Amino acid sequence: MIDPLFLEGIIKVLFVFVLISAGLIISTRNLSSVLTTYTVQSFLLAAVSFLLYLMDGKGQLLLLAGLTLASKVILIPYFISRIEEKIKIGRDLHFAYLEPTPSLLLSIGLILLSYTFLSKVFEGLPLSKLFFFGAVIGLSLTLMGMLVMFSRKKVVTKALGYLSMENGVLMFGLFVTELPFIIEVLIIIDLIILVMLTTILAVGMDSSIEEYRQKFRKLQVWTGVESQ
């Protein structure tokens, strides 16, 4: 039997790495690095879910860890990496409203705002410090993912910001709301559909209808085979 205090300490360390990953997604310009950071962030969430399962013994937490590992660590990153190979855009250099440094400063403000807001919401409730900090990290991650969506211009980066935002919802659900497993499955299906739509937008956003049709036929994104 593993000491619950030891598991709690590991989870708190993972909280720090989750926040660091969110900061890297906001500030990194290389698309491959952003995708790698999102994959690591999703793996950290799967690890948190697994450690909570070891503490509480709830089978739903183990299922969530497995589902997160299969969908957000393997399937979705693999599909997005194929998109990046096809569209041949390696860097997202332009930011819509905020450059990386102001974005990171704003992120610190969002974390403090989340802490203050949830301190008042959960005031008087018998919530342990671990679950309180989990809720703060979840809400902060959601807001930082939203910030990525508003501050980036490339469709692929916006999609990764949305996926990071959903990671925040998952984190919040793990510690506060206990989302039913079927809801999490439906969210994963929505995310896969989002990635597919991103493919369509990323391939031909700046093209006429005929050019878009030719690009899509040539790239064969869905089959992975590029025609000559």
Tab-separated table of C-alpha atoms in Angstrom:
chain	number	residue	atom	x	y	z
A	1	MET	CA	0.000	0.000	0.000
A	2	ILE	CA	1.474	3.333	-1.082
A	3	ASP	CA	1.389	6.143	1.473
A	4	PRO	CA	-1.382	8.633	0.451
A	5	LEU	CA	0.784	11.549	1.614
A	6	PHE	CA	3.531	10.409	-0.777
A	7	LEU	CA	1.018	10.235	-3.668
A	8	GLU	CA	-0.342	13.656	-2.720
A	9	GLY	CA	3.185	15.081	-2.855
A	10	ILE	CA	3.732	13.643	-6.349
A	11	ILE	CA	0.437	15.130	-7.551
A	12	LYS	CA	1.453	18.581	-6.274
A	13	VAL	CA	4.729	18.299	-8.204
A	14	LEU	CA	2.738	17.366	-11.322
A	15	PHE	CA	0.622	20.508	-10.798
A	16	VAL	CA	3.774	22.592	-11.242
A	17	PHE	CA	4.711	20.814	-14.479
A	18	VAL	CA	1.152	21.226	-15.824
A	19	LEU	CA	1.406	24.998	-15.318
A	20	ILE	CA	4.854	25.054	-16.947
A	21	SER	CA	3.467	23.177	-19.965
A	22	ALA	CA	0.631	25.717	-20.261
A	23	GLY	CA	3.180	28.552	-20.222
A	24	LEU	CA	5.234	26.835	-22.942
A	25	ILE	CA	2.164	26.393	-25.158
A	26	ILE	CA	1.486	30.135	-24.840
A	27	SER	CA	5.041	31.265	-25.620
A	28	THR	CA	6.476	28.662	-28.042
A	29	ARG	CA	6.551	29.524	-31.738
A	30	ASN	CA	7.589	26.114	-33.123
A	31	LEU	CA	4.454	24.083	-33.919
A	32	SER	CA	6.131	20.722	-33.290
A	33	SER	CA	7.238	21.907	-29.851
A	34	VAL	CA	3.711	23.136	-29.069
A	35	LEU	CA	2.319	19.727	-30.053
A	36	THR	CA	4.959	17.921	-27.957
A	37	THR	CA	4.170	20.132	-24.964
A	38	TYR	CA	0.435	19.415	-25.339
A	39	THR	CA	1.205	15.680	-25.454
A	40	VAL	CA	3.302	15.916	-22.278
A	41	GLN	CA	0.574	17.979	-20.594
A	42	SER	CA	-2.033	15.320	-21.462
A	43	PHE	CA	0.286	12.609	-20.128
A	44	LEU	CA	0.606	14.530	-16.851
A	45	LEU	CA	-3.198	14.645	-16.552
A	46	ALA	CA	-3.401	10.894	-17.181
A	47	ALA	CA	-0.762	10.418	-14.441
A	48	VAL	CA	-2.756	12.616	-12.023
A	49	SER	CA	-5.903	10.603	-12.730
A	50	PHE	CA	-4.001	7.345	-12.126
A	51	LEU	CA	-2.527	8.607	-8.835
A	52	LEU	CA	-6.000	9.696	-7.676
A	53	TYR	CA	-7.167	6.174	-8.505
A	54	LEU	CA	-4.403	4.777	-6.265
A	55	MET	CA	-5.572	7.095	-3.471
A	56	ASP	CA	-9.348	6.616	-3.788
A	57	GLY	CA	-9.703	3.288	-5.595
A	58	LYS	CA	-12.450	4.583	-7.914
A	59	GLY	CA	-12.502	2.607	-11.175
A	60	GLN	CA	-13.748	5.657	-13.103
A	61	LEU	CA	-10.445	7.430	-12.457
A	62	LEU	CA	-8.531	4.486	-13.928
A	63	LEU	CA	-10.782	4.513	-17.014
A	64	LEU	CA	-10.231	8.274	-17.411
A	65	ALA	CA	-6.468	7.772	-17.191
A	66	GLY	CA	-6.603	5.093	-19.904
A	67	LEU	CA	-8.925	7.141	-22.116
A	68	THR	CA	-6.727	10.251	-21.783
A	69	LEU	CA	-3.613	8.230	-22.573
A	70	ALA	CA	-5.136	6.622	-25.683
A	71	SER	CA	-6.841	9.708	-27.112
A	72	LYS	CA	-4.802	12.767	-26.030
A	73	VAL	CA	-1.333	11.255	-25.759
A	74	ILE	CA	-1.420	8.923	-28.772
A	75	LEU	CA	-4.314	9.385	-31.229
A	76	ILE	CA	-4.862	13.170	-31.418
A	77	PRO	CA	-1.118	14.152	-31.363
A	78	TYR	CA	-0.431	11.574	-34.105
A	79	PHE	CA	-3.184	13.008	-36.296
A	80	ILE	CA	-2.094	16.639	-35.750
A	81	SER	CA	1.539	15.743	-36.494
A	82	ARG	CA	0.414	14.349	-39.856
A	83	ILE	CA	-1.446	17.616	-40.517
A	84	GLU	CA	1.724	19.614	-39.774
A	85	GLU	CA	3.694	17.403	-42.171
A	86	LYS	CA	1.154	17.936	-44.924
A	87	ILE	CA	0.727	21.691	-44.651
A	88	LYS	CA	4.511	22.182	-44.233
A	89	ILE	CA	4.217	25.042	-41.715
A	90	GLY	CA	6.761	24.620	-38.952
A	91	ARG	CA	6.458	27.884	-37.025
A	92	ASP	CA	3.694	30.164	-35.800
A	93	LEU	CA	5.502	33.497	-35.778
A	94	HIS	CA	2.648	35.969	-35.595
A	95	PHE	CA	0.518	36.708	-32.551
A	96	ALA	CA	-2.894	38.361	-32.899
A	97	TYR	CA	-3.046	40.609	-29.830
A	98	LEU	CA	-0.348	39.693	-27.319
A	99	GLU	CA	3.293	38.704	-27.736
A	100	PRO	CA	4.683	35.823	-25.617
A	101	THR	CA	5.992	37.959	-22.721
A	102	PRO	CA	2.745	39.925	-22.113
A	103	SER	CA	0.832	36.632	-22.530
A	104	LEU	CA	2.910	34.991	-19.792
A	105	LEU	CA	2.400	37.978	-17.485
A	106	LEU	CA	-1.333	37.839	-18.153
A	107	SER	CA	-1.243	34.094	-17.395
A	108	ILE	CA	0.201	34.801	-13.935
A	109	GLY	CA	-2.663	37.234	-13.405
A	110	LEU	CA	-5.181	34.561	-14.489
A	111	ILE	CA	-3.699	32.078	-12.000
A	112	LEU	CA	-3.976	34.614	-9.164
A	113	LEU	CA	-7.518	35.497	-10.278
A	114	SER	CA	-8.491	31.795	-10.276
A	115	TYR	CA	-7.013	31.348	-6.797
A	116	THR	CA	-8.861	34.368	-5.406
A	117	PHE	CA	-12.166	33.476	-7.090
A	118	LEU	CA	-12.163	29.825	-5.971
A	119	SER	CA	-11.047	30.788	-2.449
A	120	LYS	CA	-14.299	32.713	-2.086
A	121	VAL	CA	-16.422	30.055	-3.853
A	122	PHE	CA	-15.126	27.163	-1.710
A	123	GLU	CA	-14.934	29.197	1.503
A	124	GLY	CA	-16.478	27.163	4.310
A	125	LEU	CA	-16.613	23.915	2.303
A	126	PRO	CA	-14.752	20.835	3.631
A	127	LEU	CA	-12.398	20.694	0.610
A	128	SER	CA	-8.818	19.489	1.159
A	129	LYS	CA	-5.883	21.616	-0.007
A	130	LEU	CA	-5.036	19.065	-2.700
A	131	PHE	CA	-8.486	19.243	-4.263
A	132	PHE	CA	-8.582	23.034	-3.896
A	133	PHE	CA	-5.262	23.445	-5.707
A	134	GLY	CA	-6.429	20.933	-8.345
A	135	ALA	CA	-9.465	23.111	-8.967
A	136	VAL	CA	-7.277	26.252	-9.191
A	137	ILE	CA	-4.910	24.584	-11.665
A	138	GLY	CA	-7.851	23.291	-13.721
A	139	LEU	CA	-9.503	26.715	-13.971
A	140	SER	CA	-6.150	28.406	-14.693
A	141	LEU	CA	-5.364	25.886	-17.438
A	142	THR	CA	-8.776	26.486	-19.013
A	143	LEU	CA	-8.229	30.266	-19.075
A	144	MET	CA	-4.661	29.912	-20.413
A	145	GLY	CA	-5.896	27.616	-23.212
A	146	MET	CA	-8.495	30.247	-24.068
A	147	LEU	CA	-5.713	32.846	-24.148
A	148	VAL	CA	-3.834	30.744	-26.716
A	149	MET	CA	-6.941	30.653	-28.912
A	150	PHE	CA	-7.231	34.449	-28.871
A	151	SER	CA	-3.521	35.286	-29.156
A	152	ARG	CA	-2.450	32.968	-31.991
A	153	LYS	CA	-3.177	33.209	-35.721
A	154	LYS	CA	-2.486	29.723	-37.110
A	155	VAL	CA	-5.470	27.383	-37.087
A	156	VAL	CA	-3.395	24.449	-35.820
A	157	THR	CA	-2.128	26.468	-32.832
A	158	LYS	CA	-5.656	27.659	-32.049
A	159	ALA	CA	-6.809	24.044	-32.073
A	160	LEU	CA	-4.015	23.093	-29.669
A	161	GLY	CA	-5.106	25.973	-27.427
A	162	TYR	CA	-8.636	24.587	-27.447
A	163	LEU	CA	-7.332	21.107	-26.628
A	164	SER	CA	-5.291	22.555	-23.748
A	165	MET	CA	-8.414	24.372	-22.545
A	166	GLU	CA	-10.268	21.044	-22.507
A	167	ASN	CA	-7.415	19.589	-20.449
A	168	GLY	CA	-8.212	22.288	-17.896
A	169	VAL	CA	-11.869	21.223	-17.848
A	170	LEU	CA	-10.751	17.627	-17.296
A	171	MET	CA	-8.440	18.687	-14.452
A	172	PHE	CA	-11.234	20.708	-12.825
A	173	GLY	CA	-13.597	17.739	-13.197
A	174	LEU	CA	-11.102	15.368	-11.582
A	175	PHE	CA	-10.938	17.420	-8.390
A	176	VAL	CA	-14.342	19.081	-8.087
A	177	THR	CA	-17.237	18.027	-10.282
A	178	GLU	CA	-16.500	14.333	-11.005
A	179	LEU	CA	-17.728	14.362	-14.611
A	180	PRO	CA	-19.442	11.077	-15.558
A	181	PHE	CA	-17.242	8.846	-17.685
A	182	ILE	CA	-19.718	8.910	-20.593
A	183	ILE	CA	-19.488	12.740	-20.689
A	184	GLU	CA	-15.707	12.527	-20.943
A	185	VAL	CA	-16.061	10.008	-23.810
A	186	LEU	CA	-18.392	12.413	-25.643
A	187	ILE	CA	-15.896	15.255	-25.105
A	188	ILE	CA	-13.119	13.106	-26.611
A	189	ILE	CA	-15.309	12.423	-29.658
A	190	ASP	CA	-15.878	16.192	-30.010
A	191	LEU	CA	-12.125	16.776	-29.850
A	192	ILE	CA	-11.476	14.246	-32.624
A	193	ILE	CA	-14.123	15.957	-34.781
A	194	LEU	CA	-12.443	19.302	-34.018
A	195	VAL	CA	-9.089	17.947	-35.228
A	196	MET	CA	-10.732	16.759	-38.459
A	197	LEU	CA	-12.318	20.177	-39.037
A	198	THR	CA	-8.956	21.805	-38.328
A	199	THR	CA	-7.493	19.686	-41.102
A	200	ILE	CA	-10.017	21.052	-43.565
A	201	LEU	CA	-9.430	24.660	-42.515
A	202	ALA	CA	-5.647	24.405	-42.348
A	203	VAL	CA	-5.291	22.905	-45.822
A	204	GLY	CA	-7.229	25.458	-47.810
A	205	MET	CA	-8.162	28.529	-45.811
A	206	ASP	CA	-6.320	30.926	-48.144
A	207	SER	CA	-7.426	29.229	-51.399
A	208	SER	CA	-10.261	29.539	-53.860
A	209	ILE	CA	-12.769	26.685	-53.993
A	210	GLU	CA	-11.059	25.096	-56.990
A	211	GLU	CA	-7.556	25.508	-55.516
A	212	TYR	CA	-8.777	24.089	-52.220
A	213	ARG	CA	-10.270	21.077	-53.980
A	214	GLN	CA	-7.001	20.410	-55.803
A	215	LYS	CA	-4.934	20.798	-52.603
A	216	PHE	CA	-7.165	18.472	-50.638
A	217	ARG	CA	-7.149	15.858	-53.427
A	218	LYS	CA	-3.358	16.087	-53.753
A	219	LEU	CA	-2.557	15.884	-50.036
A	220	GLN	CA	-4.899	12.964	-49.286
A	221	VAL	CA	-4.835	13.908	-45.611
A	222	TRP	CA	-7.247	11.192	-44.545
A	223	THR	CA	-5.391	8.298	-46.161
A	224	GLY	CA	-1.850	9.526	-45.536
A	225	VAL	CA	-0.878	8.911	-49.194
A	226	GLU	CA	0.294	11.885	-51.233
A	227	SER	CA	-0.607	11.660	-54.928
A	228	GLN	CA	1.835	12.770	-57.634
